[in-house]
Amino acid sequence: MRTPSVRGQVEPFHVMEVIKAATARAASHGDVILLCAGQPSTPAPAPVLAAAASAIGSSVLGYTEAVGIRPLRAAIATHYASDYGLDVDADEVVVTTGSSGAFLALFLAAFDAGDTVAMARPGYPAYRNTLQAMGCRVLELDCGPQSRYQPTVAMLEALPEPPAGLVVASPANPTGTILDPDELAAVARWCAANDCLLVSDEIYHGISYGRECASAWQTSRESVVVGSFSKYFSMTGWRLGWMLLPSWLVRPVELLLGNLAICAPAVAQAAAVAAFTPQARAELDSHVQRYAANRAILLDRLPELGVTTFAPPDGAFYAYCDIGHLTSDSRAWCAEVLAATGVALTPGVDFDTARGSQFMRLSFAGSTADVGAAVDRLAAYICSTPCG
Ligand SMILES: Cc1ncc(COP(=O)(O)O)c(C=O)c1O
């Protein structure tokens, strides 16, 4: 009998399981507060919605070029000029089906089976699972509070040999921590000097609370920058992302994109051109103000849950919390919390194969009222349980 390939036996993305359980709970109890999903609770900005309506009414919306429509690639290139002072050519930009589609094509184009690719632990699980499915060796760099959960040059220097690639995310998921510009620059220089492809996941840029977010391309155009319309731009389900690629990767990525998905969704591409307009940016910046208010509530009230150790949430919309005083099985604990309170949280095991069983991630991308109500429920639950 045929069995699934070894490649197909990837780890689950546990948050998807939590969302499934929360959906069932919502149907039976109607009281769910979702703090598990890493997505804005708002629609795309008004100019994007108008552009989408206009595209649907006036265009065939057939396949586009594999690398995306030129007006969108040009708009993304201009965004790097205005926000980062970088001179980017539209030909260096490829548009993808979410940043997830970018990682898939990039990993295939840049790495062979057996290559070693390093990433932070805790880190975004899909890098690890996708690379492993492709037969790459994933080297998890143990990143703790000393380095604000980010890889350092010292960690890379300590490796027996430079890896073929390094994936960094700043702001990161699940921690929200940011690599400061000089730290990112040092990592980028080390990678360039050691023939290691730096993949800089910058999809949470635009959502930060005081610390500067630098782009890897400000130091090294030999690196790959990954962006997305999912987070700051509030267009998660539109499935649109992009990459800035060094010239040697543009053609292989184009060939892979054409074969893997043909192109990113045409309606999303047409609409996203309007995401960079001042009107859209003002709307999006108001969401960031709400995230900042939600973050302030959490920082103020996490001690009520007994949580005193958490990664500094410099950016994105996550608080990654040590709940070792409450459980040594974060997956079971999150399931119990959902059953008792209706609050859906993500267990740390998604992000950290070593210590995730004593961590959980809270997303504060929702409404301020929901964040406050969730903390009320969690505090009441923890006070009522024996270890709380
Ligand atoms: C760090 C990071 N990278 C990539 C992604 C994938 O996002 P998308 O495919 O929606 O662009 C996510 C989603 O949560 C993420 O947190």
PDB file of C-alpha atoms in Angstrom, residues 49-332:
ATOM      1  CA  LEU A  49     -11.344  47.951  -1.076  1.00  0.00           C
ATOM      2  CA  ALA A  50     -12.283  50.594  -3.667  1.00  0.00           C
ATOM      3  CA  ALA A  51      -9.494  49.477  -6.009  1.00  0.00           C
ATOM      4  CA  ALA A  52     -10.607  45.857  -5.640  1.00  0.00           C
ATOM      5  CA  ALA A  53     -14.223  46.760  -6.488  1.00  0.00           C
ATOM      6  CA  SER A  54     -13.069  48.729  -9.495  1.00  0.00           C
ATOM      7  CA  ALA A  55     -10.811  45.879 -10.703  1.00  0.00           C
ATOM      8  CA  ILE A  56     -13.637  43.363 -10.349  1.00  0.00           C
ATOM      9  CA  GLY A  57     -15.981  45.645 -12.311  1.00  0.00           C
ATOM     10  CA  SER A  58     -13.601  46.570 -15.087  1.00  0.00           C
ATOM     11  CA  SER A  59     -11.032  43.887 -15.675  1.00  0.00           C
ATOM     12  CA  VAL A  60     -10.822  40.234 -16.699  1.00  0.00           C
ATOM     13  CA  LEU A  61      -8.530  39.456 -13.751  1.00  0.00           C
ATOM     14  CA  GLY A  62      -6.782  36.625 -15.553  1.00  0.00           C
ATOM     15  CA  TYR A  63      -3.332  35.270 -14.794  1.00  0.00           C
ATOM     16  CA  THR A  64      -0.644  37.894 -14.362  1.00  0.00           C
ATOM     17  CA  GLU A  65       3.097  37.623 -14.961  1.00  0.00           C
ATOM     18  CA  ALA A  66       4.561  35.073 -12.534  1.00  0.00           C
ATOM     19  CA  VAL A  67       6.497  37.815 -10.713  1.00  0.00           C
ATOM     20  CA  GLY A  68       3.456  40.089 -10.398  1.00  0.00           C
ATOM     21  CA  ILE A  69       1.978  43.093 -12.194  1.00  0.00           C
ATOM     22  CA  ARG A  70       4.446  45.877 -12.902  1.00  0.00           C
ATOM     23  CA  PRO A  71       2.433  48.688 -11.214  1.00  0.00           C
ATOM     24  CA  LEU A  72       2.515  46.749  -7.936  1.00  0.00           C
ATOM     25  CA  ARG A  73       6.216  45.891  -8.230  1.00  0.00           C
ATOM     26  CA  ALA A  74       6.883  49.573  -8.948  1.00  0.00           C
ATOM     27  CA  ALA A  75       4.756  50.665  -5.963  1.00  0.00           C
ATOM     28  CA  ILE A  76       6.691  48.295  -3.665  1.00  0.00           C
ATOM     29  CA  ALA A  77      10.015  49.614  -5.041  1.00  0.00           C
ATOM     30  CA  THR A  78       8.858  53.205  -4.360  1.00  0.00           C
ATOM     31  CA  HIS A  79       7.865  52.183  -0.813  1.00  0.00           C
ATOM     32  CA  TYR A  80      11.511  51.212  -0.146  1.00  0.00           C
ATOM     33  CA  ALA A  81      12.658  54.600  -1.448  1.00  0.00           C
ATOM     34  CA  SER A  82      10.236  56.550   0.727  1.00  0.00           C
ATOM     35  CA  ASP A  83      10.397  54.476   3.925  1.00  0.00           C
ATOM     36  CA  TYR A  84      14.024  53.255   3.878  1.00  0.00           C
ATOM     37  CA  GLY A  85      15.866  55.606   1.505  1.00  0.00           C
ATOM     38  CA  LEU A  86      16.684  52.615  -0.712  1.00  0.00           C
ATOM     39  CA  ASP A  87      16.957  52.730  -4.485  1.00  0.00           C
ATOM     40  CA  VAL A  88      15.123  49.533  -5.498  1.00  0.00           C
ATOM     41  CA  ASP A  89      14.296  48.627  -9.103  1.00  0.00           C
ATOM     42  CA  ALA A  90      10.897  47.068  -9.850  1.00  0.00           C
ATOM     43  CA  ASP A  91      12.823  44.202 -11.493  1.00  0.00           C
ATOM     44  CA  GLU A  92      14.321  43.318  -8.103  1.00  0.00           C
ATOM     45  CA  VAL A  93      10.809  42.870  -6.631  1.00  0.00           C
ATOM     46  CA  VAL A  94       8.752  39.711  -7.052  1.00  0.00           C
ATOM     47  CA  VAL A  95       5.161  39.471  -5.854  1.00  0.00           C
ATOM     48  CA  THR A  96       4.072  36.219  -4.220  1.00  0.00           C
ATOM     49  CA  THR A  97       1.069  34.419  -2.739  1.00  0.00           C
ATOM     50  CA  GLY A  98       1.569  35.757   0.788  1.00  0.00           C
ATOM     51  CA  SER A  99       5.062  35.707   2.203  1.00  0.00           C
ATOM     52  CA  SER A 100       4.398  31.978   2.655  1.00  0.00           C
ATOM     53  CA  GLY A 101       4.541  31.625  -1.140  1.00  0.00           C
ATOM     54  CA  ALA A 102       7.764  33.643  -1.118  1.00  0.00           C
ATOM     55  CA  PHE A 103       9.445  31.322   1.397  1.00  0.00           C
ATOM     56  CA  LEU A 104       8.403  28.256  -0.575  1.00  0.00           C
ATOM     57  CA  ALA A 105       9.836  29.503  -3.883  1.00  0.00           C
ATOM     58  CA  LEU A 106      12.910  31.015  -2.246  1.00  0.00           C
ATOM     59  CA  PHE A 107      13.880  27.938  -0.228  1.00  0.00           C
ATOM     60  CA  LEU A 108      13.488  25.803  -3.368  1.00  0.00           C
ATOM     61  CA  ALA A 109      15.524  28.233  -5.468  1.00  0.00           C
ATOM     62  CA  ALA A 110      18.315  28.833  -2.969  1.00  0.00           C
ATOM     63  CA  PHE A 111      18.866  25.581  -1.072  1.00  0.00           C
ATOM     64  CA  ASP A 112      19.410  21.947  -1.978  1.00  0.00           C
ATOM     65  CA  ALA A 113      18.305  18.973   0.090  1.00  0.00           C
ATOM     66  CA  GLY A 114      20.965  18.414   2.739  1.00  0.00           C
ATOM     67  CA  ASP A 115      21.871  22.127   3.052  1.00  0.00           C
ATOM     68  CA  THR A 116      21.911  23.543   6.563  1.00  0.00           C
ATOM     69  CA  VAL A 117      19.709  26.552   7.257  1.00  0.00           C
ATOM     70  CA  ALA A 118      19.791  28.291  10.635  1.00  0.00           C
ATOM     71  CA  MET A 119      16.930  30.059  12.417  1.00  0.00           C
ATOM     72  CA  ALA A 120      16.115  31.323  15.891  1.00  0.00           C
ATOM     73  CA  ARG A 121      14.412  29.164  18.481  1.00  0.00           C
ATOM     74  CA  PRO A 122      11.769  30.258  19.440  1.00  0.00           C
ATOM     75  CA  GLY A 123      10.793  31.099  15.886  1.00  0.00           C
ATOM     76  CA  TYR A 124       8.096  30.933  13.250  1.00  0.00           C
ATOM     77  CA  PRO A 125       7.321  27.212  12.794  1.00  0.00           C
ATOM     78  CA  ALA A 126       6.592  27.252   9.060  1.00  0.00           C
ATOM     79  CA  TYR A 127      10.259  28.056   8.239  1.00  0.00           C
ATOM     80  CA  ARG A 128      11.356  24.946  10.101  1.00  0.00           C
ATOM     81  CA  ASN A 129       8.600  22.698   8.786  1.00  0.00           C
ATOM     82  CA  THR A 130       8.909  23.866   5.151  1.00  0.00           C
ATOM     83  CA  LEU A 131      12.698  23.543   5.120  1.00  0.00           C
ATOM     84  CA  GLN A 132      12.503  20.090   6.690  1.00  0.00           C
ATOM     85  CA  ALA A 133       9.892  19.008   4.151  1.00  0.00           C
ATOM     86  CA  MET A 134      12.405  19.993   1.456  1.00  0.00           C
ATOM     87  CA  GLY A 135      15.095  17.844   3.014  1.00  0.00           C
ATOM     88  CA  CYS A 136      17.136  20.726   4.413  1.00  0.00           C
ATOM     89  CA  ARG A 137      18.798  20.440   7.812  1.00  0.00           C
ATOM     90  CA  VAL A 138      17.370  23.041  10.170  1.00  0.00           C
ATOM     91  CA  LEU A 139      19.790  24.357  12.750  1.00  0.00           C
ATOM     92  CA  GLU A 140      17.909  25.996  15.601  1.00  0.00           C
ATOM     93  CA  LEU A 141      19.881  28.720  17.356  1.00  0.00           C
ATOM     94  CA  ASP A 142      18.909  28.828  20.997  1.00  0.00           C
ATOM     95  CA  CYS A 143      17.901  32.453  21.534  1.00  0.00           C
ATOM     96  CA  GLY A 144      16.934  33.642  24.990  1.00  0.00           C
ATOM     97  CA  PRO A 145      16.422  36.875  26.881  1.00  0.00           C
ATOM     98  CA  GLN A 146      20.182  37.720  26.783  1.00  0.00           C
ATOM     99  CA  SER A 147      19.950  38.439  23.044  1.00  0.00           C
ATOM    100  CA  ARG A 148      16.289  39.488  23.193  1.00  0.00           C
ATOM    101  CA  TYR A 149      15.443  36.169  21.516  1.00  0.00           C
ATOM    102  CA  GLN A 150      17.374  37.078  18.342  1.00  0.00           C
ATOM    103  CA  PRO A 151      20.433  35.431  16.749  1.00  0.00           C
ATOM    104  CA  THR A 152      23.785  37.197  17.128  1.00  0.00           C
ATOM    105  CA  VAL A 153      27.074  37.205  15.221  1.00  0.00           C
ATOM    106  CA  ALA A 154      28.658  35.469  18.238  1.00  0.00           C
ATOM    107  CA  MET A 155      26.202  32.556  17.828  1.00  0.00           C
ATOM    108  CA  LEU A 156      27.041  32.315  14.128  1.00  0.00           C
ATOM    109  CA  GLU A 157      30.788  32.495  14.831  1.00  0.00           C
ATOM    110  CA  ALA A 158      30.423  29.605  17.284  1.00  0.00           C
ATOM    111  CA  LEU A 159      29.059  27.247  14.587  1.00  0.00           C
ATOM    112  CA  PRO A 160      31.469  24.590  13.257  1.00  0.00           C
ATOM    113  CA  GLU A 161      30.923  25.946   9.744  1.00  0.00           C
ATOM    114  CA  PRO A 162      28.763  28.682   8.200  1.00  0.00           C
ATOM    115  CA  PRO A 163      25.282  27.435   7.250  1.00  0.00           C
ATOM    116  CA  ALA A 164      24.000  27.775   3.676  1.00  0.00           C
ATOM    117  CA  GLY A 165      21.330  30.153   4.942  1.00  0.00           C
ATOM    118  CA  LEU A 166      20.075  32.061   7.950  1.00  0.00           C
ATOM    119  CA  VAL A 167      16.452  33.145   8.414  1.00  0.00           C
ATOM    120  CA  VAL A 168      15.855  36.068  10.766  1.00  0.00           C
ATOM    121  CA  ALA A 169      12.564  37.791  11.566  1.00  0.00           C
ATOM    122  CA  SER A 170      12.462  41.312  12.995  1.00  0.00           C
ATOM    123  CA  PRO A 171      10.010  42.055  14.521  1.00  0.00           C
ATOM    124  CA  ALA A 172       9.775  38.360  15.279  1.00  0.00           C
ATOM    125  CA  ASN A 173       6.969  35.908  15.756  1.00  0.00           C
ATOM    126  CA  PRO A 174       6.316  34.753  18.520  1.00  0.00           C
ATOM    127  CA  THR A 175       8.352  37.241  20.562  1.00  0.00           C
ATOM    128  CA  GLY A 176       7.843  40.578  18.800  1.00  0.00           C
ATOM    129  CA  THR A 177      11.501  41.446  19.442  1.00  0.00           C
ATOM    130  CA  ILE A 178      13.446  43.609  17.005  1.00  0.00           C
ATOM    131  CA  LEU A 179      17.031  43.340  15.799  1.00  0.00           C
ATOM    132  CA  ASP A 180      18.364  46.883  16.213  1.00  0.00           C
ATOM    133  CA  PRO A 181      19.807  48.384  12.991  1.00  0.00           C
ATOM    134  CA  ASP A 182      23.451  47.814  14.024  1.00  0.00           C
ATOM    135  CA  GLU A 183      22.730  44.209  15.081  1.00  0.00           C
ATOM    136  CA  LEU A 184      20.954  43.426  11.808  1.00  0.00           C
ATOM    137  CA  ALA A 185      23.765  45.115   9.860  1.00  0.00           C
ATOM    138  CA  ALA A 186      26.391  43.017  11.699  1.00  0.00           C
ATOM    139  CA  VAL A 187      24.469  39.798  10.961  1.00  0.00           C
ATOM    140  CA  ALA A 188      24.064  40.825   7.295  1.00  0.00           C
ATOM    141  CA  ARG A 189      27.800  41.569   6.974  1.00  0.00           C
ATOM    142  CA  TRP A 190      28.708  38.228   8.599  1.00  0.00           C
ATOM    143  CA  CYS A 191      26.411  36.373   6.173  1.00  0.00           C
ATOM    144  CA  ALA A 192      27.848  38.203   3.139  1.00  0.00           C
ATOM    145  CA  ALA A 193      31.404  37.452   4.277  1.00  0.00           C
ATOM    146  CA  ASN A 194      30.636  33.779   4.932  1.00  0.00           C
ATOM    147  CA  ASP A 195      28.639  32.920   1.798  1.00  0.00           C
ATOM    148  CA  CYS A 196      25.519  32.374   3.900  1.00  0.00           C
ATOM    149  CA  LEU A 197      22.238  33.558   2.336  1.00  0.00           C
ATOM    150  CA  LEU A 198      20.516  35.907   4.773  1.00  0.00           C
ATOM    151  CA  VAL A 199      16.723  35.727   4.513  1.00  0.00           C
ATOM    152  CA  SER A 200      15.287  38.699   6.385  1.00  0.00           C
ATOM    153  CA  ASP A 201      11.605  38.295   7.204  1.00  0.00           C
ATOM    154  CA  GLU A 202      10.409  41.889   7.542  1.00  0.00           C
ATOM    155  CA  ILE A 203       6.678  41.191   7.336  1.00  0.00           C
ATOM    156  CA  TYR A 204       5.929  42.940  10.652  1.00  0.00           C
ATOM    157  CA  HIS A 205       7.569  46.202   9.616  1.00  0.00           C
ATOM    158  CA  GLY A 206       5.237  49.130  10.248  1.00  0.00           C
ATOM    159  CA  ILE A 207       4.124  47.650  13.578  1.00  0.00           C
ATOM    160  CA  SER A 208       6.616  48.734  16.217  1.00  0.00           C
ATOM    161  CA  TYR A 209       6.506  50.672  19.466  1.00  0.00           C
ATOM    162  CA  GLY A 210       9.526  52.952  19.527  1.00  0.00           C
ATOM    163  CA  ARG A 211      12.378  50.792  18.245  1.00  0.00           C
ATOM    164  CA  GLU A 212      13.571  51.313  14.680  1.00  0.00           C
ATOM    165  CA  CYS A 213      13.035  48.532  12.128  1.00  0.00           C
ATOM    166  CA  ALA A 214      15.928  48.392   9.663  1.00  0.00           C
ATOM    167  CA  SER A 215      15.901  46.482   6.393  1.00  0.00           C
ATOM    168  CA  ALA A 216      18.643  43.975   5.554  1.00  0.00           C
ATOM    169  CA  TRP A 217      18.990  45.644   2.143  1.00  0.00           C
ATOM    170  CA  GLN A 218      20.272  48.782   3.874  1.00  0.00           C
ATOM    171  CA  THR A 219      23.418  46.715   4.529  1.00  0.00           C
ATOM    172  CA  SER A 220      23.561  43.901   1.983  1.00  0.00           C
ATOM    173  CA  ARG A 221      21.845  43.465  -1.361  1.00  0.00           C
ATOM    174  CA  GLU A 222      23.128  39.899  -1.333  1.00  0.00           C
ATOM    175  CA  SER A 223      20.411  39.174   1.235  1.00  0.00           C
ATOM    176  CA  VAL A 224      16.744  38.436   0.538  1.00  0.00           C
ATOM    177  CA  VAL A 225      14.090  40.700   2.064  1.00  0.00           C
ATOM    178  CA  VAL A 226      10.617  39.223   2.538  1.00  0.00           C
ATOM    179  CA  GLY A 227       7.543  41.454   2.939  1.00  0.00           C
ATOM    180  CA  SER A 228       3.800  40.887   3.163  1.00  0.00           C
ATOM    181  CA  PHE A 229       0.475  42.647   2.920  1.00  0.00           C
ATOM    182  CA  SER A 230      -0.845  40.412   5.714  1.00  0.00           C
ATOM    183  CA  LYS A 231       0.146  42.290   8.869  1.00  0.00           C
ATOM    184  CA  TYR A 232       0.624  46.094   8.822  1.00  0.00           C
ATOM    185  CA  PHE A 233      -1.448  46.317   5.618  1.00  0.00           C
ATOM    186  CA  SER A 234      -4.320  44.335   7.188  1.00  0.00           C
ATOM    187  CA  MET A 235      -4.845  42.104   4.128  1.00  0.00           C
ATOM    188  CA  THR A 236      -4.196  38.643   5.557  1.00  0.00           C
ATOM    189  CA  GLY A 237      -6.610  36.613   3.443  1.00  0.00           C
ATOM    190  CA  TRP A 238      -5.804  38.466   0.239  1.00  0.00           C
ATOM    191  CA  ARG A 239      -2.668  36.302   0.110  1.00  0.00           C
ATOM    192  CA  LEU A 240      -0.101  38.739  -1.112  1.00  0.00           C
ATOM    193  CA  GLY A 241       3.554  39.137  -0.234  1.00  0.00           C
ATOM    194  CA  TRP A 242       6.814  40.055  -1.943  1.00  0.00           C
ATOM    195  CA  MET A 243      10.564  39.600  -1.982  1.00  0.00           C
ATOM    196  CA  LEU A 244      13.525  41.790  -2.832  1.00  0.00           C
ATOM    197  CA  LEU A 245      15.978  39.440  -4.505  1.00  0.00           C
ATOM    198  CA  PRO A 246      19.662  39.591  -5.439  1.00  0.00           C
ATOM    199  CA  SER A 247      19.996  39.284  -9.229  1.00  0.00           C
ATOM    200  CA  TRP A 248      21.170  35.625  -9.239  1.00  0.00           C
ATOM    201  CA  LEU A 249      17.891  34.530  -7.629  1.00  0.00           C
ATOM    202  CA  VAL A 250      15.389  36.501  -9.731  1.00  0.00           C
ATOM    203  CA  ARG A 251      15.169  34.096 -12.673  1.00  0.00           C
ATOM    204  CA  PRO A 252      15.112  30.806 -10.665  1.00  0.00           C
ATOM    205  CA  VAL A 253      12.400  32.252  -8.393  1.00  0.00           C
ATOM    206  CA  GLU A 254      10.404  33.421 -11.423  1.00  0.00           C
ATOM    207  CA  LEU A 255      10.566  29.923 -12.950  1.00  0.00           C
ATOM    208  CA  LEU A 256       9.487  28.303  -9.688  1.00  0.00           C
ATOM    209  CA  LEU A 257       6.642  30.782  -9.087  1.00  0.00           C
ATOM    210  CA  GLY A 258       5.279  30.149 -12.580  1.00  0.00           C
ATOM    211  CA  ASN A 259       5.279  26.429 -11.944  1.00  0.00           C
ATOM    212  CA  LEU A 260       4.085  26.422  -8.347  1.00  0.00           C
ATOM    213  CA  ALA A 261       1.165  28.873  -8.433  1.00  0.00           C
ATOM    214  CA  ILE A 262       1.347  30.606 -11.867  1.00  0.00           C
ATOM    215  CA  CYS A 263       0.873  33.965 -10.146  1.00  0.00           C
ATOM    216  CA  ALA A 264      -0.398  35.609  -6.963  1.00  0.00           C
ATOM    217  CA  PRO A 265      -4.173  36.424  -6.867  1.00  0.00           C
ATOM    218  CA  ALA A 266      -4.843  39.011  -9.600  1.00  0.00           C
ATOM    219  CA  VAL A 267      -7.549  40.920  -7.728  1.00  0.00           C
ATOM    220  CA  ALA A 268      -5.338  41.261  -4.668  1.00  0.00           C
ATOM    221  CA  GLN A 269      -2.476  42.526  -6.815  1.00  0.00           C
ATOM    222  CA  ALA A 270      -4.639  45.137  -8.531  1.00  0.00           C
ATOM    223  CA  ALA A 271      -6.034  46.319  -5.184  1.00  0.00           C
ATOM    224  CA  ALA A 272      -2.735  46.362  -3.280  1.00  0.00           C
ATOM    225  CA  VAL A 273      -1.342  49.144  -5.464  1.00  0.00           C
ATOM    226  CA  ALA A 274      -3.624  51.446  -3.418  1.00  0.00           C
ATOM    227  CA  ALA A 275      -2.201  50.224  -0.093  1.00  0.00           C
ATOM    228  CA  PHE A 276       0.657  52.719  -0.234  1.00  0.00           C
ATOM    229  CA  THR A 277      -1.517  55.846  -0.690  1.00  0.00           C
ATOM    230  CA  PRO A 278      -1.457  58.433   2.125  1.00  0.00           C
ATOM    231  CA  GLN A 279      -5.142  57.723   2.861  1.00  0.00           C
ATOM    232  CA  ALA A 280      -4.481  53.985   3.279  1.00  0.00           C
ATOM    233  CA  ARG A 281      -1.365  54.618   5.372  1.00  0.00           C
ATOM    234  CA  ALA A 282      -3.332  56.914   7.728  1.00  0.00           C
ATOM    235  CA  GLU A 283      -5.952  54.203   8.255  1.00  0.00           C
ATOM    236  CA  LEU A 284      -3.269  51.555   8.820  1.00  0.00           C
ATOM    237  CA  ASP A 285      -1.339  53.757  11.241  1.00  0.00           C
ATOM    238  CA  SER A 286      -4.522  54.127  13.316  1.00  0.00           C
ATOM    239  CA  HIS A 287      -4.551  50.311  13.707  1.00  0.00           C
ATOM    240  CA  VAL A 288      -0.983  50.458  14.994  1.00  0.00           C
ATOM    241  CA  GLN A 289      -2.153  52.987  17.601  1.00  0.00           C
ATOM    242  CA  ARG A 290      -4.764  50.475  18.743  1.00  0.00           C
ATOM    243  CA  TYR A 291      -2.158  47.699  18.947  1.00  0.00           C
ATOM    244  CA  ALA A 292      -0.057  50.055  21.082  1.00  0.00           C
ATOM    245  CA  ALA A 293      -3.006  50.638  23.439  1.00  0.00           C
ATOM    246  CA  ASN A 294      -3.648  46.865  23.657  1.00  0.00           C
ATOM    247  CA  ARG A 295       0.035  46.246  24.326  1.00  0.00           C
ATOM    248  CA  ALA A 296      -0.007  48.796  27.146  1.00  0.00           C
ATOM    249  CA  ILE A 297      -2.977  47.014  28.748  1.00  0.00           C
ATOM    250  CA  LEU A 298      -1.155  43.695  28.599  1.00  0.00           C
ATOM    251  CA  LEU A 299       2.134  45.022  29.940  1.00  0.00           C
ATOM    252  CA  ASP A 300       0.202  46.568  32.791  1.00  0.00           C
ATOM    253  CA  ARG A 301      -1.952  43.532  33.556  1.00  0.00           C
ATOM    254  CA  LEU A 302       0.185  40.446  32.788  1.00  0.00           C
ATOM    255  CA  PRO A 303       1.401  40.415  36.423  1.00  0.00           C
ATOM    256  CA  GLU A 304      -2.247  39.746  37.429  1.00  0.00           C
ATOM    257  CA  LEU A 305      -1.795  36.394  35.673  1.00  0.00           C
ATOM    258  CA  GLY A 306       1.418  35.792  37.591  1.00  0.00           C
ATOM    259  CA  VAL A 307       3.318  36.358  34.321  1.00  0.00           C
ATOM    260  CA  THR A 308       6.457  38.335  35.044  1.00  0.00           C
ATOM    261  CA  THR A 309       8.758  36.935  32.336  1.00  0.00           C
ATOM    262  CA  PHE A 310       7.956  37.718  28.740  1.00  0.00           C
ATOM    263  CA  ALA A 311       9.898  38.761  25.675  1.00  0.00           C
ATOM    264  CA  PRO A 312       9.962  42.544  25.211  1.00  0.00           C
ATOM    265  CA  PRO A 313       7.223  43.091  22.595  1.00  0.00           C
ATOM    266  CA  ASP A 314       9.099  45.737  20.562  1.00  0.00           C
ATOM    267  CA  GLY A 315       6.938  45.160  17.504  1.00  0.00           C
ATOM    268  CA  ALA A 316       4.318  42.919  15.851  1.00  0.00           C
ATOM    269  CA  PHE A 317       1.295  42.160  18.072  1.00  0.00           C
ATOM    270  CA  TYR A 318       2.415  39.326  20.312  1.00  0.00           C
ATOM    271  CA  ALA A 319       3.341  38.758  23.933  1.00  0.00           C
ATOM    272  CA  TYR A 320       5.335  35.556  24.428  1.00  0.00           C
ATOM    273  CA  CYS A 321       4.931  34.627  28.064  1.00  0.00           C
ATOM    274  CA  ASP A 322       6.627  32.188  30.408  1.00  0.00           C
ATOM    275  CA  ILE A 323       3.819  30.244  32.127  1.00  0.00           C
ATOM    276  CA  GLY A 324       6.141  27.760  33.834  1.00  0.00           C
ATOM    277  CA  HIS A 325       4.457  28.661  37.160  1.00  0.00           C
ATOM    278  CA  LEU A 326       1.147  27.401  35.735  1.00  0.00           C
ATOM    279  CA  THR A 327       2.025  24.358  33.643  1.00  0.00           C
ATOM    280  CA  SER A 328       4.703  22.218  32.056  1.00  0.00           C
ATOM    281  CA  ASP A 329       2.345  21.312  29.198  1.00  0.00           C
ATOM    282  CA  SER A 330       1.349  24.494  27.368  1.00  0.00           C
ATOM    283  CA  ARG A 331      -0.767  22.645  24.815  1.00  0.00           C
ATOM    284  CA  ALA A 332      -2.944  21.003  27.487  1.00  0.00           C
TER     285      ALA A 332
END
